[in-house]
mmCIF file of C-alpha atoms in Angstrom:
data_model
loop_
_atom_site.group_PDB
_atom_site.id
_atom_site.type_symbol
_atom_site.label_atom_id
_atom_site.label_comp_id
_atom_site.label_asym_id
_atom_site.label_seq_id
_atom_site.Cartn_x
_atom_site.Cartn_y
_atom_site.Cartn_z
ATOM 1 C CA UNK I 1 12.823 139.857 -63.426
ATOM 2 C CA UNK I 2 13.850 143.239 -62.056
ATOM 3 C CA UNK I 3 11.022 145.706 -61.358
ATOM 4 C CA UNK I 4 10.435 148.091 -64.237
ATOM 5 C CA UNK I 5 10.111 151.661 -63.011
ATOM 6 C CA UNK I 6 8.412 154.192 -65.262
ATOM 7 C CA UNK I 7 7.298 157.707 -64.385
ATOM 8 C CA UNK I 8 3.773 158.477 -65.543
ATOM 9 C CA UNK I 9 2.514 161.845 -66.705
ATOM 10 C CA UNK I 10 -0.361 163.282 -64.690
ATOM 11 C CA UNK I 11 -3.040 165.803 -65.500
ATOM 12 C CA UNK I 12 -2.307 167.339 -62.098
ATOM 13 C CA UNK I 13 1.190 168.920 -62.161
ATOM 14 C CA UNK I 14 1.489 168.547 -58.418
ATOM 15 C CA UNK I 15 0.935 164.830 -58.570
ATOM 16 C CA UNK I 16 3.544 162.364 -59.638
ATOM 17 C CA UNK I 17 3.097 158.669 -60.027
ATOM 18 C CA UNK I 18 5.599 155.920 -60.221
ATOM 19 C CA UNK I 19 4.556 152.755 -61.973
ATOM 20 C CA UNK I 20 6.442 149.847 -60.585
ATOM 21 C CA UNK I 21 5.938 146.815 -62.738
ATOM 22 C CA UNK I 22 6.868 143.197 -62.645
ATOM 23 C CA UNK I 23 5.904 142.514 -66.221
ATOM 24 C CA UNK I 24 6.074 138.959 -67.420
ATOM 25 C CA UNK I 25 6.281 137.426 -63.957
ATOM 26 C CA UNK I 26 4.313 134.212 -63.510
ATOM 27 C CA UNK I 27 2.761 132.742 -60.406
ATOM 28 C CA UNK I 28 5.235 129.883 -60.355
ATOM 29 C CA UNK I 29 8.147 132.341 -60.304
ATOM 30 C CA UNK I 30 6.765 134.334 -57.410
ATOM 31 C CA UNK I 31 7.257 133.901 -53.684
ATOM 32 C CA UNK I 32 4.933 133.031 -50.841
ATOM 33 C CA UNK I 33 3.080 136.352 -51.060
ATOM 34 C CA UNK I 34 1.524 135.551 -54.422
ATOM 35 C CA UNK I 35 0.758 131.972 -53.350
ATOM 36 C CA UNK I 36 -1.137 133.339 -50.351
ATOM 37 C CA UNK I 37 -3.501 135.083 -52.789
ATOM 38 C CA UNK I 38 -3.822 132.234 -55.296
ATOM 39 C CA UNK I 39 -7.141 130.940 -53.971
ATOM 40 C CA UNK I 40 -8.744 134.396 -54.104
ATOM 41 C CA UNK I 41 -7.661 135.405 -57.600
ATOM 42 C CA UNK I 42 -6.232 138.559 -56.089
ATOM 43 C CA UNK I 43 -4.582 140.619 -57.397
ATOM 44 C CA UNK I 44 -5.857 140.485 -60.948
ATOM 45 C CA UNK I 45 -5.040 144.094 -61.820
ATOM 46 C CA UNK I 46 -2.554 146.815 -60.723
ATOM 47 C CA UNK I 47 -2.672 148.121 -57.179
ATOM 48 C CA UNK I 48 -2.665 151.791 -56.247
ATOM 49 C CA UNK I 49 -0.682 152.868 -53.166
ATOM 50 C CA UNK I 50 -1.557 156.398 -52.093
ATOM 51 C CA UNK I 51 1.179 158.386 -50.335
ATOM 52 C CA UNK I 52 -0.346 161.661 -49.104
ATOM 53 C CA UNK I 53 2.897 163.664 -49.295
ATOM 54 C CA UNK I 54 5.078 164.876 -52.189
ATOM 55 C CA UNK I 55 7.871 162.805 -53.722
ATOM 56 C CA UNK I 56 11.200 163.043 -51.915
ATOM 57 C CA UNK I 57 9.886 163.250 -48.364
ATOM 58 C CA UNK I 58 10.408 160.551 -45.733
ATOM 59 C CA UNK I 59 6.988 158.925 -46.210
ATOM 60 C CA UNK I 60 7.604 158.735 -49.940
ATOM 61 C CA UNK I 61 11.125 157.349 -49.470
ATOM 62 C CA UNK I 62 10.033 154.540 -47.144
ATOM 63 C CA UNK I 63 6.892 153.850 -49.186
ATOM 64 C CA UNK I 64 8.793 153.441 -52.435
ATOM 65 C CA UNK I 65 11.372 151.131 -50.884
ATOM 66 C CA UNK I 66 8.552 148.791 -49.863
ATOM 67 C CA UNK I 67 6.454 149.183 -53.005
ATOM 68 C CA UNK I 68 9.245 148.444 -55.471
ATOM 69 C CA UNK I 69 9.651 145.008 -53.921
ATOM 70 C CA UNK I 70 5.923 144.488 -53.315
ATOM 71 C CA UNK I 71 5.304 144.640 -57.060
ATOM 72 C CA UNK I 72 7.589 141.643 -57.596
ATOM 73 C CA UNK I 73 5.983 139.655 -54.790
ATOM 74 C CA UNK I 74 2.439 140.226 -56.053
ATOM 75 C CA UNK I 75 3.153 139.785 -59.733
ATOM 76 C CA UNK I 76 1.229 142.972 -60.472
ATOM 77 C CA UNK I 77 2.171 146.566 -61.083
ATOM 78 C CA UNK I 78 1.922 148.969 -58.164
ATOM 79 C CA UNK I 79 1.084 152.588 -58.950
ATOM 80 C CA UNK I 80 2.395 155.022 -56.361
ATOM 81 C CA UNK I 81 0.063 158.004 -56.265
ATOM 82 C CA UNK I 82 1.375 161.063 -54.396
ATOM 83 C CA UNK I 83 -1.618 163.081 -53.142
ATOM 84 C CA UNK I 84 -0.197 165.840 -50.920
ATOM 85 C CA UNK I 85 -2.208 168.436 -49.035
ATOM 86 C CA UNK I 86 -4.101 169.180 -45.831
ATOM 87 C CA UNK I 87 -1.622 167.431 -43.535
ATOM 88 C CA UNK I 88 -2.026 164.175 -45.421
ATOM 89 C CA UNK I 89 -5.803 164.193 -45.153
ATOM 90 C CA UNK I 90 -6.515 164.536 -48.894
ATOM 91 C CA UNK I 91 -4.792 161.283 -49.804
ATOM 92 C CA UNK I 92 -5.986 159.478 -46.685
ATOM 93 C CA UNK I 93 -9.587 160.499 -47.362
ATOM 94 C CA UNK I 94 -9.327 159.087 -50.874
ATOM 95 C CA UNK I 95 -8.321 155.692 -49.495
ATOM 96 C CA UNK I 96 -10.891 155.765 -46.689
ATOM 97 C CA UNK I 97 -13.640 156.128 -49.291
ATOM 98 C CA UNK I 98 -12.167 153.654 -51.807
ATOM 99 C CA UNK I 99 -13.721 150.265 -52.533
ATOM 100 C CA UNK I 100 -12.532 147.798 -49.867
ATOM 101 C CA UNK I 101 -11.210 145.310 -52.395
ATOM 102 C CA UNK I 102 -7.478 145.520 -51.698
ATOM 103 C CA UNK I 103 -6.644 147.525 -54.802
ATOM 104 C CA UNK I 104 -6.248 150.932 -53.124
ATOM 105 C CA UNK I 105 -3.920 151.079 -50.131
ATOM 106 C CA UNK I 106 -2.453 153.856 -48.011
ATOM 107 C CA UNK I 107 1.128 154.357 -46.860
ATOM 108 C CA UNK I 108 1.160 157.238 -44.405
ATOM 109 C CA UNK I 109 3.197 158.709 -41.608
ATOM 110 C CA UNK I 110 2.116 158.354 -37.979
ATOM 111 C CA UNK I 111 1.028 161.998 -38.063
ATOM 112 C CA UNK I 112 -2.309 160.949 -39.552
ATOM 113 C CA UNK I 113 -3.260 159.882 -36.005
ATOM 114 C CA UNK I 114 -2.540 163.417 -34.749
ATOM 115 C CA UNK I 115 -5.047 165.078 -37.058
ATOM 116 C CA UNK I 116 -8.198 164.312 -35.007
ATOM 117 C CA UNK I 117 -6.696 166.302 -32.117
ATOM 118 C CA UNK I 118 -6.058 169.260 -34.414
ATOM 119 C CA UNK I 119 -9.017 169.375 -36.792
ATOM 120 C CA UNK I 120 -12.630 169.419 -35.657
ATOM 121 C CA UNK I 121 -14.302 168.592 -38.971
ATOM 122 C CA UNK I 122 -12.383 165.750 -40.577
ATOM 123 C CA UNK I 123 -14.196 163.845 -43.324
ATOM 124 C CA UNK I 124 -12.760 160.507 -42.153
ATOM 125 C CA UNK I 125 -11.687 158.887 -38.898
ATOM 126 C CA UNK I 126 -8.089 157.545 -38.950
ATOM 127 C CA UNK I 127 -9.004 154.749 -36.530
ATOM 128 C CA UNK I 128 -12.516 153.817 -37.630
ATOM 129 C CA UNK I 129 -12.151 154.110 -41.407
ATOM 130 C CA UNK I 130 -8.983 152.063 -41.916
ATOM 131 C CA UNK I 131 -7.749 148.573 -41.172
ATOM 132 C CA UNK I 132 -4.066 148.343 -40.407
ATOM 133 C CA UNK I 133 -1.882 145.982 -42.423
ATOM 134 C CA UNK I 134 1.429 146.593 -40.676
ATOM 135 C CA UNK I 135 3.806 149.167 -39.262
ATOM 136 C CA UNK I 136 6.450 149.355 -41.979
ATOM 137 C CA UNK I 137 9.322 151.150 -40.243
ATOM 138 C CA UNK I 138 10.280 153.574 -37.502
ATOM 139 C CA UNK I 139 12.895 156.307 -37.563
ATOM 140 C CA UNK I 140 14.235 158.992 -35.225
ATOM 141 C CA UNK I 141 13.638 162.690 -35.719
ATOM 142 C CA UNK I 142 16.620 165.002 -35.851
ATOM 143 C CA UNK I 143 16.940 168.714 -35.156
ATOM 144 C CA UNK I 144 18.766 170.280 -38.099
ATOM 145 C CA UNK I 145 19.973 173.762 -39.034
ATOM 146 C CA UNK I 146 21.786 175.147 -42.044
ATOM 147 C CA UNK I 147 25.445 174.183 -42.205
ATOM 148 C CA UNK I 148 26.146 177.884 -42.768
ATOM 149 C CA UNK I 149 24.698 178.793 -39.384
ATOM 150 C CA UNK I 150 27.178 179.674 -36.635
ATOM 151 C CA UNK I 151 25.065 177.614 -34.194
ATOM 152 C CA UNK I 152 26.761 174.334 -33.326
ATOM 153 C CA UNK I 153 24.752 172.985 -30.395
ATOM 154 C CA UNK I 154 21.252 172.951 -28.960
ATOM 155 C CA UNK I 155 22.442 175.247 -26.165
ATOM 156 C CA UNK I 156 23.650 177.787 -28.733
ATOM 157 C CA UNK I 157 20.383 177.513 -30.646
ATOM 158 C CA UNK I 158 18.390 178.190 -27.491
ATOM 159 C CA UNK I 159 20.607 181.158 -26.673
ATOM 160 C CA UNK I 160 20.126 182.590 -30.172
ATOM 161 C CA UNK I 161 16.348 182.222 -30.161
ATOM 162 C CA UNK I 162 15.985 183.629 -26.657
ATOM 163 C CA UNK I 163 18.138 186.641 -27.574
ATOM 164 C CA UNK I 164 15.721 187.575 -30.372
ATOM 165 C CA UNK I 165 12.191 186.742 -29.164
ATOM 166 C CA UNK I 166 9.650 186.283 -31.928
ATOM 167 C CA UNK I 167 12.187 186.604 -34.759
ATOM 168 C CA UNK I 168 12.926 182.931 -35.326
ATOM 169 C CA UNK I 169 10.925 180.035 -36.714
ATOM 170 C CA UNK I 170 11.023 176.295 -37.153
ATOM 171 C CA UNK I 171 9.753 174.220 -40.048
ATOM 172 C CA UNK I 172 7.879 170.960 -40.329
ATOM 173 C CA UNK I 173 6.736 168.915 -43.305
ATOM 174 C CA UNK I 174 3.113 169.675 -42.384
ATOM 175 C CA UNK I 175 0.811 170.479 -39.508
ATOM 176 C CA UNK I 176 0.364 167.576 -37.128
ATOM 177 C CA UNK I 177 3.377 165.547 -38.205
ATOM 178 C CA UNK I 178 5.642 163.992 -35.556
ATOM 179 C CA UNK I 179 8.240 166.618 -36.450
ATOM 180 C CA UNK I 180 5.714 169.359 -35.720
ATOM 181 C CA UNK I 181 4.783 167.773 -32.382
ATOM 182 C CA UNK I 182 8.426 167.255 -31.435
ATOM 183 C CA UNK I 183 9.095 170.887 -32.325
ATOM 184 C CA UNK I 184 6.258 172.090 -30.132
ATOM 185 C CA UNK I 185 7.380 169.910 -27.230
ATOM 186 C CA UNK I 186 10.925 171.265 -27.590
ATOM 187 C CA UNK I 187 9.604 174.824 -27.842
ATOM 188 C CA UNK I 188 7.678 174.442 -24.601
ATOM 189 C CA UNK I 189 10.460 172.611 -22.760
ATOM 190 C CA UNK I 190 13.119 175.168 -23.735
ATOM 191 C CA UNK I 191 10.722 178.113 -23.290
ATOM 192 C CA UNK I 192 11.276 179.477 -26.788
ATOM 193 C CA UNK I 193 9.351 182.280 -28.490
ATOM 194 C CA UNK I 194 9.482 180.784 -31.959
ATOM 195 C CA UNK I 195 6.956 180.397 -34.788
ATOM 196 C CA UNK I 196 6.052 177.123 -36.468
ATOM 197 C CA UNK I 197 5.960 177.148 -40.287
ATOM 198 C CA UNK I 198 4.254 174.125 -41.886
ATOM 199 C CA UNK I 199 5.210 173.122 -45.432
ATOM 200 C CA UNK I 200 3.706 170.764 -47.967
ATOM 201 C CA UNK I 201 6.320 168.080 -47.466
ATOM 202 C CA UNK I 202 9.845 167.786 -46.122
ATOM 203 C CA UNK I 203 11.646 168.643 -49.373
ATOM 204 C CA UNK I 204 10.552 172.296 -49.641
ATOM 205 C CA UNK I 205 10.980 172.773 -45.899
ATOM 206 C CA UNK I 206 14.517 171.432 -45.948
ATOM 207 C CA UNK I 207 15.350 173.659 -48.909
ATOM 208 C CA UNK I 208 14.476 176.714 -46.826
ATOM 209 C CA UNK I 209 16.396 175.414 -43.812
ATOM 210 C CA UNK I 210 19.484 174.856 -45.968
ATOM 211 C CA UNK I 211 19.099 178.369 -47.363
ATOM 212 C CA UNK I 212 18.658 179.932 -43.932
ATOM 213 C CA UNK I 213 15.107 181.194 -44.528
ATOM 214 C CA UNK I 214 14.017 179.044 -41.589
ATOM 215 C CA UNK I 215 16.080 178.799 -38.405
ATOM 216 C CA UNK I 216 15.708 175.065 -37.751
ATOM 217 C CA UNK I 217 13.606 171.975 -38.350
ATOM 218 C CA UNK I 218 12.800 168.739 -36.593
ATOM 219 C CA UNK I 219 12.642 166.229 -39.427
ATOM 220 C CA UNK I 220 12.438 162.490 -39.868
ATOM 221 C CA UNK I 221 15.829 161.147 -40.811
ATOM 222 C CA UNK I 222 15.060 159.498 -44.188
ATOM 223 C CA UNK I 223 14.600 162.858 -45.903
ATOM 224 C CA UNK I 224 17.407 164.810 -44.198
ATOM 225 C CA UNK I 225 20.210 162.375 -43.369
ATOM 226 C CA UNK I 226 21.762 162.752 -46.845
ATOM 227 C CA UNK I 227 21.834 166.531 -46.437
ATOM 228 C CA UNK I 228 23.597 166.145 -43.101
ATOM 229 C CA UNK I 229 26.119 163.709 -44.533
ATOM 230 C CA UNK I 230 26.534 165.960 -47.569
ATOM 231 C CA UNK I 231 27.444 168.949 -45.424
ATOM 232 C CA UNK I 232 24.389 171.095 -46.218
ATOM 233 C CA UNK I 233 22.706 170.636 -42.841
ATOM 234 C CA UNK I 234 24.061 170.306 -39.326
ATOM 235 C CA UNK I 235 22.339 167.896 -36.915
ATOM 236 C CA UNK I 236 22.194 169.092 -33.313
ATOM 237 C CA UNK I 237 20.165 166.374 -31.567
ATOM 238 C CA UNK I 238 18.075 163.255 -32.172
ATOM 239 C CA UNK I 239 14.871 162.100 -30.498
ATOM 240 C CA UNK I 240 15.825 158.428 -30.147
ATOM 241 C CA UNK I 241 16.655 156.820 -26.809
ATOM 242 C CA UNK I 242 20.226 156.165 -27.936
ATOM 243 C CA UNK I 243 22.526 157.970 -30.306
ATOM 244 C CA UNK I 244 22.194 157.071 -33.965
ATOM 245 C CA UNK I 245 25.007 154.960 -35.373
ATOM 246 C CA UNK I 246 25.288 157.123 -38.478
ATOM 247 C CA UNK I 247 25.689 160.270 -36.345
ATOM 248 C CA UNK I 248 27.687 159.126 -33.296
ATOM 249 C CA UNK I 249 28.657 162.656 -32.258
ATOM 250 C CA UNK I 250 25.088 163.952 -32.215
ATOM 251 C CA UNK I 251 23.525 163.764 -28.726
ATOM 252 C CA UNK I 252 20.003 162.695 -27.873
ATOM 253 C CA UNK I 253 17.557 165.231 -26.483
ATOM 254 C CA UNK I 254 17.471 163.196 -23.275
ATOM 255 C CA UNK I 255 21.213 163.645 -22.852
ATOM 256 C CA UNK I 256 20.723 167.381 -23.174
ATOM 257 C CA UNK I 257 18.068 167.509 -20.482
ATOM 258 C CA UNK I 258 14.947 167.314 -22.662
ATOM 259 C CA UNK I 259 13.646 163.751 -22.142
ATOM 260 C CA UNK I 260 10.113 164.641 -23.290
ATOM 261 C CA UNK I 261 11.360 165.331 -26.823
ATOM 262 C CA UNK I 262 11.290 161.609 -27.519
ATOM 263 C CA UNK I 263 8.905 161.194 -30.443
ATOM 264 C CA UNK I 264 9.875 159.012 -33.365
ATOM 265 C CA UNK I 265 8.290 158.835 -36.781
ATOM 266 C CA UNK I 266 6.794 155.600 -38.064
ATOM 267 C CA UNK I 267 5.224 154.690 -41.363
ATOM 268 C CA UNK I 268 2.283 152.351 -41.744
ATOM 269 C CA UNK I 269 0.252 150.644 -44.438
ATOM 270 C CA UNK I 270 -3.541 150.661 -44.235
ATOM 271 C CA UNK I 271 -6.521 149.468 -46.276
ATOM 272 C CA UNK I 272 -10.145 150.706 -46.201
ATOM 273 C CA UNK I 273 -11.895 149.471 -43.058
ATOM 274 C CA UNK I 274 -14.201 146.924 -44.708
ATOM 275 C CA UNK I 275 -11.455 145.132 -46.630
ATOM 276 C CA UNK I 276 -12.022 141.358 -46.175
ATOM 277 C CA UNK I 277 -9.916 139.823 -43.386
ATOM 278 C CA UNK I 278 -8.425 137.225 -45.734
ATOM 279 C CA UNK I 279 -7.016 139.981 -47.963
ATOM 280 C CA UNK I 280 -5.653 141.875 -44.955
ATOM 281 C CA UNK I 281 -3.968 138.692 -43.700
ATOM 282 C CA UNK I 282 -2.479 137.894 -47.091
ATOM 283 C CA UNK I 283 -1.275 141.470 -47.604
ATOM 284 C CA UNK I 284 0.342 141.368 -44.184
ATOM 285 C CA UNK I 285 2.098 138.111 -45.032
ATOM 286 C CA UNK I 286 3.428 139.585 -48.247
ATOM 287 C CA UNK I 287 4.492 142.972 -46.853
ATOM 288 C CA UNK I 288 6.087 141.511 -43.732
ATOM 289 C CA UNK I 289 8.029 139.196 -46.025
ATOM 290 C CA UNK I 290 9.226 142.221 -48.000
ATOM 291 C CA UNK I 291 10.410 143.833 -44.752
ATOM 292 C CA UNK I 292 12.497 140.756 -43.941
ATOM 293 C CA UNK I 293 14.400 140.845 -47.216
ATOM 294 C CA UNK I 294 18.068 141.780 -46.723
ATOM 295 C CA UNK I 295 18.098 144.269 -49.597
ATOM 296 C CA UNK I 296 15.017 146.060 -48.270
ATOM 297 C CA UNK I 297 16.422 146.160 -44.752
ATOM 298 C CA UNK I 298 19.659 147.606 -46.102
ATOM 299 C CA UNK I 299 17.869 150.300 -48.071
ATOM 300 C CA UNK I 300 15.759 151.229 -45.055
ATOM 301 C CA UNK I 301 18.846 151.272 -42.828
ATOM 302 C CA UNK I 302 20.558 153.623 -45.269
ATOM 303 C CA UNK I 303 17.695 156.040 -44.579
ATOM 304 C CA UNK I 304 17.944 155.403 -40.810
ATOM 305 C CA UNK I 305 14.605 153.564 -40.812
ATOM 306 C CA UNK I 306 14.173 150.363 -38.814
ATOM 307 C CA UNK I 307 11.700 147.815 -40.246
ATOM 308 C CA UNK I 308 8.891 146.715 -37.900
ATOM 309 C CA UNK I 309 6.353 144.390 -39.558
ATOM 310 C CA UNK I 310 3.917 143.786 -36.684
ATOM 311 C CA UNK I 311 0.630 141.907 -37.265
ATOM 312 C CA UNK I 312 -2.581 143.732 -38.268
ATOM 313 C CA UNK I 313 -3.991 143.166 -34.774
ATOM 314 C CA UNK I 314 -0.856 144.505 -33.093
ATOM 315 C CA UNK I 315 -0.716 147.439 -35.465
ATOM 316 C CA UNK I 316 -4.340 148.442 -34.885
ATOM 317 C CA UNK I 317 -3.767 148.349 -31.120
ATOM 318 C CA UNK I 318 -0.600 150.417 -31.508
ATOM 319 C CA UNK I 319 -2.482 152.996 -33.593
ATOM 320 C CA UNK I 320 -5.079 153.398 -30.843
ATOM 321 C CA UNK I 321 -2.357 153.851 -28.240
ATOM 322 C CA UNK I 322 -0.430 156.366 -30.345
ATOM 323 C CA UNK I 323 -3.565 158.385 -31.146
ATOM 324 C CA UNK I 324 -4.218 158.779 -27.434
ATOM 325 C CA UNK I 325 -0.620 159.771 -26.785
ATOM 326 C CA UNK I 326 -0.626 162.356 -29.572
ATOM 327 C CA UNK I 327 -3.877 163.909 -28.351
ATOM 328 C CA UNK I 328 -2.339 164.327 -24.907
ATOM 329 C CA UNK I 329 0.754 166.002 -26.395
ATOM 330 C CA UNK I 330 -1.389 168.387 -28.440
ATOM 331 C CA UNK I 331 -3.361 169.372 -25.372
ATOM 332 C CA UNK I 332 -0.347 169.663 -23.094
ATOM 333 C CA UNK I 333 1.674 171.709 -25.587
ATOM 334 C CA UNK I 334 -1.301 173.931 -26.361
ATOM 335 C CA UNK I 335 -0.885 173.498 -30.106
ATOM 336 C CA UNK I 336 -3.155 175.831 -32.059
ATOM 337 C CA UNK I 337 -3.294 175.832 -35.832
ATOM 338 C CA UNK I 338 -3.257 179.158 -37.622
#
């Protein structure tokens, strides 16, 4: 049975939910994911997957690709709950404090591991208060400007910004996101006098970049690649080690002499820290199976996201390593929130 997708009304106009159902599915018709849970009786009710950014952004795009298929595998509905705000901390805090029973999960961008280096009084710890399930996918970041801009290269962008100190700005989907960090690293490396403008998600930021209200943005490719292909944005560089197949004429930052602008964005799935190990293991088995499906891989590839699917142990170790790396970047770049 195909997943049934129904938008739910919400009492909060800023929140949107997507109910992804697999109504009528039976255990015998389901794959190995459901069989892995059979002995536990889980799941016996719908799951809630919190995405702490608005619909339409890269975290939401990747999260929905996974969740639409996850509903079929589990034989239960999956409610996607967008809880934007405070650099993803509002939604993440909700999951950190949820019952550790496997029914409330988090899909978040790697930027959640940056927040401890930026905020002194967080109400949760991204490492201590979550247990990783798996790294879902990784994607490059691209530097984009409005297609109406006369700037056609990174060198021309640098020349423009330097010719008008303090008059230009760059956008990010939120404070502390990989795009923000990449922008600050680029700013320092190119010695630019430019102001960072954080938004509540990629969609509103990209709208202002397209309209020319913001000079440029470093954005994860899932949310902006269609605007580049559609001729509304122009990509000037990518942060990946090699050029991106979909944009063969766009150079890497390393090619242009900025090897430190090498951050990528990745998207993970987490559960509350005290979730039983057997549920974590079974969720990993199910989600990693989803990531191996050809249709899911194709949909991720269309958004320039590469599926990962590492084990919970590998993912937790990777999170610790990335948190340390991000803290060093914050300190080295002298990032200060306003």
